[in-house]
Coordinates of C-alpha atoms and ligand atoms in Angstrom, one line a residue:
M1 CA 26.0 82.7 -7.9
D2 CA 26.4 80.9 -11.2
Y3 CA 25.5 82.3 -14.6
L4 CA 25.5 81.0 -18.2
E5 CA 27.6 82.8 -20.8
I6 CA 26.5 82.1 -24.4
E7 CA 28.2 83.2 -27.6
G8 CA 25.3 83.3 -30.0
G9 CA 25.1 82.5 -33.7
K10 CA 26.5 78.9 -33.7
R11 CA 24.7 76.2 -35.7
L12 CA 23.8 73.1 -33.6
S13 CA 23.9 69.5 -34.7
G14 CA 23.8 66.0 -33.3
T15 CA 21.7 63.8 -31.1
L16 CA 20.5 64.3 -27.5
K17 CA 18.8 61.9 -25.0
I18 CA 15.9 63.5 -23.2
S19 CA 15.6 62.9 -19.5
G20 CA 12.6 61.8 -17.4
A21 CA 9.9 64.3 -16.8
K22 CA 10.2 66.4 -13.6
N23 CA 6.5 67.0 -13.5
A24 CA 5.7 63.3 -13.7
A25 CA 8.4 62.3 -11.2
L26 CA 7.2 64.6 -8.5
P27 CA 3.7 63.0 -8.0
V28 CA 5.3 59.6 -8.4
I29 CA 7.6 60.3 -5.5
A30 CA 4.7 61.7 -3.4
A31 CA 2.6 58.7 -4.2
A32 CA 5.3 56.4 -2.6
I33 CA 3.8 57.7 0.7
L34 CA 0.7 55.6 -0.1
S35 CA 2.6 52.4 0.5
D36 CA 4.5 50.9 3.4
Q37 CA 6.8 48.8 1.1
P38 CA 10.0 49.9 -0.8
I39 CA 9.6 51.1 -4.3
L40 CA 12.1 51.7 -7.1
I41 CA 11.8 54.6 -9.4
N42 CA 13.8 54.7 -12.7
N43 CA 14.6 57.5 -15.2
L44 CA 14.5 60.3 -12.7
P45 CA 15.9 63.6 -14.0
N46 CA 18.9 64.9 -12.2
V47 CA 17.4 68.2 -11.1
V48 CA 17.1 70.2 -7.9
D49 CA 13.3 69.8 -7.5
I50 CA 13.6 66.0 -7.4
R51 CA 16.2 66.2 -4.8
T52 CA 14.1 68.6 -2.8
L53 CA 11.1 66.3 -2.7
L54 CA 13.2 63.3 -1.9
K55 CA 14.7 65.3 1.0
L56 CA 11.1 66.1 2.2
L57 CA 10.3 62.4 2.3
E58 CA 13.5 61.7 4.3
I59 CA 12.5 64.4 6.8
L60 CA 9.1 62.6 7.1
G61 CA 11.1 59.5 8.1
A62 CA 11.2 57.5 4.8
E63 CA 14.5 55.8 3.8
V64 CA 15.8 57.1 0.5
E65 CA 18.7 55.8 -1.6
H66 CA 19.2 58.1 -4.6
E67 CA 21.9 57.5 -7.2
A68 CA 22.1 58.6 -10.8
D69 CA 18.6 58.4 -12.2
Q70 CA 17.2 55.9 -9.7
A71 CA 15.7 56.3 -6.3
R72 CA 14.7 53.5 -3.9
I73 CA 12.2 54.8 -1.4
N74 CA 11.1 52.9 1.7
P75 CA 8.1 54.7 3.1
G76 CA 7.6 52.1 5.8
P77 CA 9.4 54.1 8.6
I78 CA 7.6 57.4 7.9
N79 CA 6.9 58.8 11.4
S80 CA 6.1 62.5 10.8
T81 CA 3.3 64.0 8.9
R82 CA 4.5 67.6 8.9
A83 CA 5.8 69.1 5.6
V84 CA 7.9 71.9 6.9
Y85 CA 8.0 75.5 5.5
E86 CA 11.7 75.3 4.8
I87 CA 11.1 72.7 2.1
V88 CA 7.7 73.8 0.8
A89 CA 9.0 77.4 0.4
Q90 CA 11.7 76.0 -1.9
M91 CA 9.3 74.2 -4.1
R92 CA 5.5 74.6 -4.4
A93 CA 5.0 71.0 -5.7
S94 CA 5.7 69.8 -2.1
I95 CA 1.9 70.4 -1.7
L96 CA 1.6 67.0 -3.5
V97 CA 2.3 65.2 -0.2
L98 CA -0.9 66.6 1.3
G99 CA -3.3 64.0 -0.3
P100 CA -1.1 60.9 0.3
L101 CA -0.1 61.9 3.9
L102 CA -3.7 62.5 4.8
A103 CA -4.9 59.3 3.2
R104 CA -2.3 57.1 4.8
F105 CA -2.0 58.6 8.2
G106 CA -5.4 60.3 8.8
E107 CA -3.9 63.7 9.5
C108 CA -1.1 66.0 8.4
E109 CA 0.2 69.5 8.4
V110 CA 1.6 70.9 5.2
S111 CA 3.0 74.4 4.9
L112 CA 1.0 76.6 2.6
P113 CA 3.1 77.4 -0.5
G114 CA 3.5 81.1 -0.9
G115 CA 3.4 83.4 -3.9
C116 CA 5.0 82.5 -7.2
A117 CA 6.7 84.4 -10.1
I118 CA 4.2 83.1 -12.7
G119 CA 0.9 83.8 -10.9
Q120 CA -1.1 83.6 -7.7
R121 CA -1.4 79.8 -7.8
P122 CA -4.0 79.1 -5.1
I123 CA -4.6 75.6 -3.7
D124 CA -8.3 76.0 -3.0
M125 CA -9.3 73.2 -5.4
H126 CA -7.0 70.7 -3.6
L127 CA -8.5 71.6 -0.2
K128 CA -12.1 71.6 -1.4
A129 CA -11.7 68.1 -2.9
L130 CA -10.3 66.8 0.3
E131 CA -13.1 68.4 2.3
T132 CA -15.6 66.8 0.0
M133 CA -14.0 63.5 0.9
G134 CA -14.7 64.3 4.6
A135 CA -11.4 66.0 5.7
Q136 CA -11.5 68.8 8.2
I137 CA -9.2 71.5 7.1
E138 CA -7.9 74.5 9.0
I139 CA -5.2 77.0 8.0
K140 CA -3.2 78.0 11.1
G141 CA 0.3 79.5 11.4
G142 CA 0.9 79.3 7.7
Y143 CA 0.1 75.5 7.6
V144 CA -2.8 73.5 6.2
H145 CA -3.9 71.2 9.1
A146 CA -6.0 68.3 7.7
I147 CA -7.8 65.5 9.6
A148 CA -9.6 62.7 7.9
P149 CA -12.8 61.1 9.4
E150 CA -12.1 58.3 11.9
R151 CA -12.8 55.6 9.3
G152 CA -10.7 57.3 6.6
L153 CA -11.5 59.6 3.7
R154 CA -14.8 58.8 1.9
G155 CA -15.0 58.2 -1.8
S156 CA -16.9 61.1 -3.3
K157 CA -17.9 62.9 -6.5
I158 CA -15.5 65.8 -7.1
V159 CA -16.4 68.3 -9.7
F160 CA -13.6 70.7 -10.6
D161 CA -14.5 74.2 -11.9
K162 CA -11.3 74.3 -13.9
V163 CA -8.7 71.9 -14.9
S164 CA -5.8 71.6 -12.4
V165 CA -2.9 69.2 -12.7
G166 CA -1.9 69.4 -9.1
A167 CA -5.5 69.2 -7.7
T168 CA -6.2 66.2 -9.8
E169 CA -3.0 64.5 -8.6
N170 CA -3.7 65.2 -4.9
T171 CA -7.3 64.0 -5.3
L172 CA -6.2 60.9 -7.1
M173 CA -3.7 60.0 -4.4
A174 CA -6.3 60.7 -1.6
A175 CA -8.9 58.6 -3.4
A176 CA -6.5 55.7 -3.8
L177 CA -6.8 54.8 -0.1
A178 CA -10.4 56.2 0.5
Q179 CA -13.4 54.1 1.4
G180 CA -15.4 53.5 -1.8
T181 CA -15.4 55.1 -5.2
T182 CA -14.3 58.6 -6.1
E183 CA -15.3 60.2 -9.3
I184 CA -13.3 63.2 -10.5
I185 CA -15.1 65.3 -13.1
N186 CA -13.1 67.8 -15.2
A187 CA -9.9 66.0 -14.3
A188 CA -6.6 67.0 -15.9
R189 CA -5.5 64.8 -18.8
E190 CA -1.8 65.5 -19.0
P191 CA 0.6 62.6 -19.6
E192 CA 1.9 63.2 -16.1
I193 CA -1.6 62.4 -14.7
V194 CA -1.7 59.2 -16.9
Q195 CA 1.6 58.1 -15.4
L196 CA 0.3 58.6 -11.8
C197 CA -2.9 56.7 -12.6
E198 CA -0.9 53.8 -14.0
M199 CA 1.4 53.8 -11.0
L200 CA -1.6 53.7 -8.6
Q201 CA -3.0 50.7 -10.7
I202 CA 0.4 49.0 -10.2
G203 CA -0.1 49.6 -6.5
G204 CA -3.5 47.8 -6.5
V205 CA -6.0 50.6 -7.2
T206 CA -8.6 50.2 -9.9
I207 CA -9.0 53.4 -12.0
E208 CA -11.3 53.9 -15.0
G209 CA -11.2 56.7 -17.5
I210 CA -7.4 57.1 -17.5
G211 CA -6.4 59.9 -20.0
T212 CA -10.0 61.4 -20.0
G213 CA -11.5 64.2 -18.0
R214 CA -13.6 61.8 -16.0
L215 CA -11.8 59.5 -13.6
R216 CA -13.3 56.8 -11.4
V217 CA -11.1 55.5 -8.6
E218 CA -11.9 52.5 -6.3
G219 CA -10.2 53.2 -3.0
T220 CA -8.6 50.4 -1.0
G221 CA -10.4 51.5 2.2
G222 CA -7.2 52.3 4.0
T223 CA -5.0 49.4 3.0
P224 CA -1.6 50.8 2.0
L225 CA -0.6 50.2 -1.7
N226 CA 1.9 47.6 -2.7
F227 CA 3.8 48.6 -5.8
S228 CA 4.5 45.3 -7.5
E229 CA 6.7 46.7 -10.2
D230 CA 9.3 49.4 -10.6
I231 CA 8.1 52.8 -12.0
T232 CA 9.9 54.3 -15.0
I233 CA 9.4 58.0 -15.4
I234 CA 8.0 59.1 -18.8
P235 CA 10.1 61.4 -21.1
D236 CA 10.1 65.1 -20.3
R237 CA 7.9 66.7 -23.1
I238 CA 8.9 70.2 -22.0
E239 CA 12.6 69.5 -22.0
A240 CA 12.2 67.9 -25.5
G241 CA 10.1 70.9 -26.7
T242 CA 12.8 73.3 -25.4
Y243 CA 15.5 71.5 -27.5
L244 CA 13.2 71.6 -30.5
C245 CA 13.0 75.3 -30.1
A246 CA 16.8 75.4 -29.8
G247 CA 16.9 73.7 -33.2
A248 CA 14.3 76.1 -34.7
I249 CA 15.9 79.3 -33.4
T250 CA 19.4 78.4 -34.6
Y251 CA 18.2 76.9 -38.0
S252 CA 19.8 73.6 -37.0
Q253 CA 19.1 69.9 -37.6
I254 CA 19.1 68.0 -34.3
T255 CA 17.7 64.6 -33.2
L256 CA 16.1 63.9 -29.9
E257 CA 16.0 60.4 -28.5
A258 CA 13.9 58.8 -25.7
I259 CA 10.9 60.9 -26.3
N260 CA 7.2 60.3 -26.7
V261 CA 6.2 61.9 -30.0
E262 CA 2.5 62.0 -29.1
H263 CA 3.2 64.1 -26.0
L264 CA 5.1 66.7 -28.2
Q265 CA 2.4 67.0 -30.9
S266 CA 1.1 70.5 -30.1
T267 CA 4.7 71.9 -30.0
I268 CA 5.7 70.2 -33.2
D269 CA 2.5 71.5 -34.9
K270 CA 3.4 75.1 -34.0
L271 CA 7.1 74.7 -35.1
E272 CA 5.8 73.2 -38.4
D273 CA 3.5 76.2 -38.8
M274 CA 6.7 78.3 -38.5
G275 CA 8.4 76.4 -41.3
C276 CA 10.5 73.8 -39.5
G277 CA 10.6 70.2 -40.9
F278 CA 10.2 67.0 -38.9
D279 CA 11.1 63.4 -39.4
Y280 CA 10.8 60.4 -37.0
P281 CA 13.8 58.1 -37.3
S282 CA 12.2 55.7 -34.8
P283 CA 9.0 55.6 -32.7
N284 CA 10.9 57.3 -29.8
S285 CA 12.9 59.9 -31.6
V286 CA 12.4 63.0 -33.7
T287 CA 14.6 65.1 -36.0
I288 CA 13.9 68.8 -36.5
Y289 CA 15.1 70.4 -39.8
P290 CA 15.7 74.1 -40.2
A291 CA 13.0 76.2 -41.8
R292 CA 13.7 76.9 -45.5
G293 CA 13.9 80.7 -45.7
E294 CA 12.8 82.7 -42.7
L295 CA 10.8 81.4 -39.8
R296 CA 7.1 82.3 -40.1
E297 CA 4.9 84.0 -37.5
V298 CA 2.7 81.8 -35.4
N299 CA -0.4 82.3 -33.1
I300 CA -0.5 80.5 -29.8
V301 CA -3.1 80.1 -27.1
T302 CA -2.0 78.1 -24.1
A303 CA -4.3 75.4 -22.9
E304 CA -4.5 72.2 -20.9
Y305 CA -3.3 69.0 -22.5
P306 CA -3.6 68.2 -25.4
G307 CA -3.5 71.9 -26.1
F308 CA -0.4 74.0 -26.3
P309 CA 1.4 73.9 -22.9
T310 CA 1.9 77.0 -20.8
D311 CA 5.3 75.5 -20.0
M312 CA 6.4 76.0 -23.6
Q313 CA 5.0 79.5 -24.0
A314 CA 8.2 81.4 -23.2
Q315 CA 10.4 79.2 -25.4
L316 CA 8.1 79.5 -28.4
M317 CA 8.0 83.2 -27.8
A318 CA 11.8 83.3 -28.0
V319 CA 11.6 81.6 -31.4
A320 CA 8.8 83.9 -32.6
T321 CA 11.0 87.0 -31.9
L322 CA 12.9 86.1 -35.1
A323 CA 9.9 85.2 -37.3
S324 CA 9.2 87.2 -40.5
G325 CA 5.8 88.5 -39.3
E326 CA 3.9 89.4 -36.1
S327 CA 3.0 86.5 -33.7
L328 CA 0.2 86.6 -31.1
I329 CA 0.8 84.6 -28.0
E330 CA -2.1 84.4 -25.4
E331 CA -1.5 83.0 -21.9
R332 CA -4.6 81.4 -20.5
L333 CA -3.4 79.5 -17.5
F334 CA -1.2 81.8 -15.4
E335 CA -1.9 85.6 -15.0
N336 CA 1.7 86.6 -14.7
R337 CA 3.7 84.3 -16.9
F338 CA 5.3 87.0 -19.0
M339 CA 8.3 87.9 -16.9
H340 CA 10.5 86.9 -19.8
V341 CA 9.1 89.6 -22.1
S342 CA 11.1 92.5 -20.8
E343 CA 14.3 90.4 -20.7
L344 CA 13.7 89.2 -24.3
N345 CA 13.3 92.9 -25.2
R346 CA 16.7 93.6 -23.6
L347 CA 18.1 91.2 -26.2
G348 CA 16.5 93.3 -29.0
A349 CA 13.1 91.6 -29.3
D350 CA 10.1 93.8 -30.0
I351 CA 7.3 92.3 -27.8
W352 CA 4.2 94.3 -26.6
L353 CA 1.9 93.1 -23.9
K354 CA -1.8 93.8 -23.7
G355 CA -3.5 91.9 -20.9
N356 CA -2.7 88.2 -21.3
T357 CA -1.6 88.5 -24.9
A358 CA 1.9 89.3 -26.2
A359 CA 2.3 90.7 -29.7
V360 CA 5.7 89.6 -30.9
R361 CA 6.8 91.9 -33.7
P362 CA 9.5 90.8 -36.1
V363 CA 13.1 92.0 -35.6
E364 CA 16.0 91.1 -37.9
K365 CA 18.4 90.2 -35.2
L366 CA 18.8 89.7 -31.4
F367 CA 21.9 91.1 -29.7
G368 CA 23.7 89.6 -26.7
A369 CA 23.1 91.3 -23.3
D370 CA 23.0 90.5 -19.6
V371 CA 19.6 89.2 -18.6
M372 CA 17.9 87.8 -15.5
A373 CA 16.1 84.5 -15.2
T374 CA 12.8 84.8 -13.3
D375 CA 11.3 81.3 -13.4
L376 CA 12.2 77.9 -14.9
R377 CA 10.7 78.2 -18.4
A378 CA 11.4 82.0 -18.7
S379 CA 15.1 81.1 -18.0
S380 CA 15.2 78.5 -20.8
A381 CA 13.6 81.1 -23.2
L382 CA 16.5 83.5 -22.5
V383 CA 19.1 80.8 -23.2
L384 CA 17.3 80.0 -26.5
A385 CA 17.4 83.7 -27.4
G386 CA 21.1 83.9 -26.4
L387 CA 21.9 81.0 -28.8
A388 CA 20.6 83.0 -31.7
A389 CA 21.7 86.5 -30.6
E390 CA 24.8 88.2 -32.0
G391 CA 27.5 88.5 -29.4
T392 CA 27.6 87.4 -25.7
T393 CA 24.5 86.8 -23.5
R394 CA 24.9 86.3 -19.8
V395 CA 21.8 84.6 -18.2
R396 CA 21.9 85.2 -14.4
R397 CA 19.9 83.5 -11.6
I398 CA 20.2 80.2 -13.3
Y399 CA 19.2 78.3 -10.1
H400 CA 15.8 78.4 -11.7
L401 CA 17.1 76.3 -14.6
D402 CA 18.8 73.9 -12.2
R403 CA 15.4 73.1 -10.7
G404 CA 14.0 71.6 -13.8
Y405 CA 16.5 71.1 -16.6
E406 CA 19.1 68.3 -16.3
D407 CA 22.5 69.7 -17.4
L408 CA 21.0 72.2 -19.9
Q409 CA 24.5 73.7 -20.5
G410 CA 26.2 70.3 -21.0
K411 CA 23.4 69.1 -23.4
L412 CA 23.5 72.3 -25.5
A413 CA 27.3 72.2 -25.5
S414 CA 27.2 68.6 -26.8
L415 CA 25.3 69.9 -29.8
G416 CA 28.0 72.5 -30.5
A417 CA 26.6 75.6 -28.6
A418 CA 29.2 77.9 -27.2
I419 CA 27.8 78.0 -23.7
T420 CA 29.7 78.1 -20.4
R421 CA 28.7 78.0 -16.8
R422 CA 30.6 80.6 -14.7
S423 CA 30.5 81.8 -11.1
E424 CA 30.2 85.6 -10.3
Ligands
EPZ501 C1 1.5 72.1 -12.9 O1 1.4 73.1 -12.0 C2 3.0 72.1 -13.3 N1 3.8 71.8 -12.2 C3 3.4 73.4 -13.9 O2 4.7 73.3 -14.4 C4 2.4 73.7 -15.1 O3 2.7 75.0 -15.6 C5 1.0 73.6 -14.7 O4 0.7 72.3 -14.1 C6 0.0 73.7 -15.9 O5 0.3 72.8 -16.8 C7 4.0 70.5 -11.8 O6 3.4 69.6 -12.4 C8 4.8 70.3 -10.6 P1 -2.5 73.8 -12.2 P2 0.1 73.2 -11.1 O7 -3.0 73.5 -10.8 O8 -0.5 71.8 -10.8 C9 -5.4 77.4 -11.1 C10 6.9 74.1 -14.7 O9 7.5 75.1 -15.3 N2 -5.7 76.7 -9.8 O10 -2.8 72.9 -13.3 O11 0.4 74.0 -9.9 C11 -3.9 77.9 -11.2 O12 -3.7 79.1 -10.5 C12 5.7 74.2 -13.8 O13 7.4 72.9 -14.7 C13 -6.6 77.3 -8.9 O14 -7.2 78.3 -9.2 O15 -0.9 73.9 -12.1 C14 -3.8 78.0 -12.7 O16 -4.3 79.1 -13.2 C15 5.3 75.6 -13.6 N3 -6.8 76.6 -7.7 C16 -4.6 76.8 -13.2 O17 -5.5 76.4 -12.1 C17 -6.2 75.5 -7.4 O18 -6.4 75.0 -6.3 C18 -3.8 75.5 -13.6 O19 -2.9 75.3 -12.6 C19 -5.2 74.9 -8.3 C20 -5.0 75.6 -9.5

């Protein structure tokens, strides 16, 4: 198994190009199922999760040509509607094929995703929305069996109790081919949802309220979509945020290109509170400048977009370990997203957990140690801490990182980090 070895304490400098967003690309790939015509997707990140979902589409019968950051998918030949356990167990986001398979083929079987390191992560809201649209759903043998009414899913009013990115995406994709209008109340507003809405519009669906919590979707009544343009995946705001944290924790000046500044605002605001400076050399780039003096403490509460993202909580916590005062970090989305705390403490951090809040007390230094990655963002937090720690840090189980960061080690090394990928 591979691990990352980091010699901490190096200043970083230079310019990085940010990749396409994994969490935008996954629903875009799933939405290809809504069509029977080939579609070209650009700016895909080269990460394991993308390859896993493309493989699932191939298993379903789609033709997939994937090279560099492009995939051409021909969903025309899809002849299976069973998303098998072997793939879903590797990646929960496979559940995103549920809505489109059901909408296009009238029935499907999708393995239930199991537990997860960051929380329980049920899919009850996905299922309830599809039931409201007329689907009959049964859980049997670990699979969700879903059957649409004979004339197809019915446009309906869906009111979500809480904001869910995945449930909004599955409902949008189901609504795209439904009979009549679907209203989604309390929809997620993440940039990834906006990208999916815009893609569905390119495919011929009329959607109102894009970027708001109230979406109105006119279904095609069963006619498959025809994507008249290529789709280009939006920049990865979490990858970009992670590199801004790398700049902050090492007191370095680095520039990120191919970003969307607006999507990064909540992360930039917090790093500004901590004393870092920012400049925008062009509309699609940002430069972070080191804090003058010590980094300051910061208080964070994770929230849905445009609030502070749960996917940046672990990385910001790594930066906060070296602030001059005590930071409070409250996790509101996932009940168990603190697995990085004990590992950061192994590096010398002083973090105390009470319920869903972490108190990050100041320490003067972190010291290199062997640590274990537990999930994607927790892993990147450990790498960040390793960049600042005195001595050698080895981050193990980095298959988590490979799922969602394109060439993290290569990108950090290009900025001057002493980071090497090794095999046990
Ligand atoms: C997406 O997960 C992202 N994944 C996650 O990124 C991200 O952390 C999360 O949204 C929140 O922003 C992808 O886009 C592939 P949710 P998702 O449904 O859609 C509860 C990463 O590191 N809930 O918005 O699964 C749920 O338990 C990953 O890249 C229900 O109760 O998240 C959570 O508390 C990790 N019932 C809250 O809603 C449901 O049916 C929000 O989850 C669905 C969700």
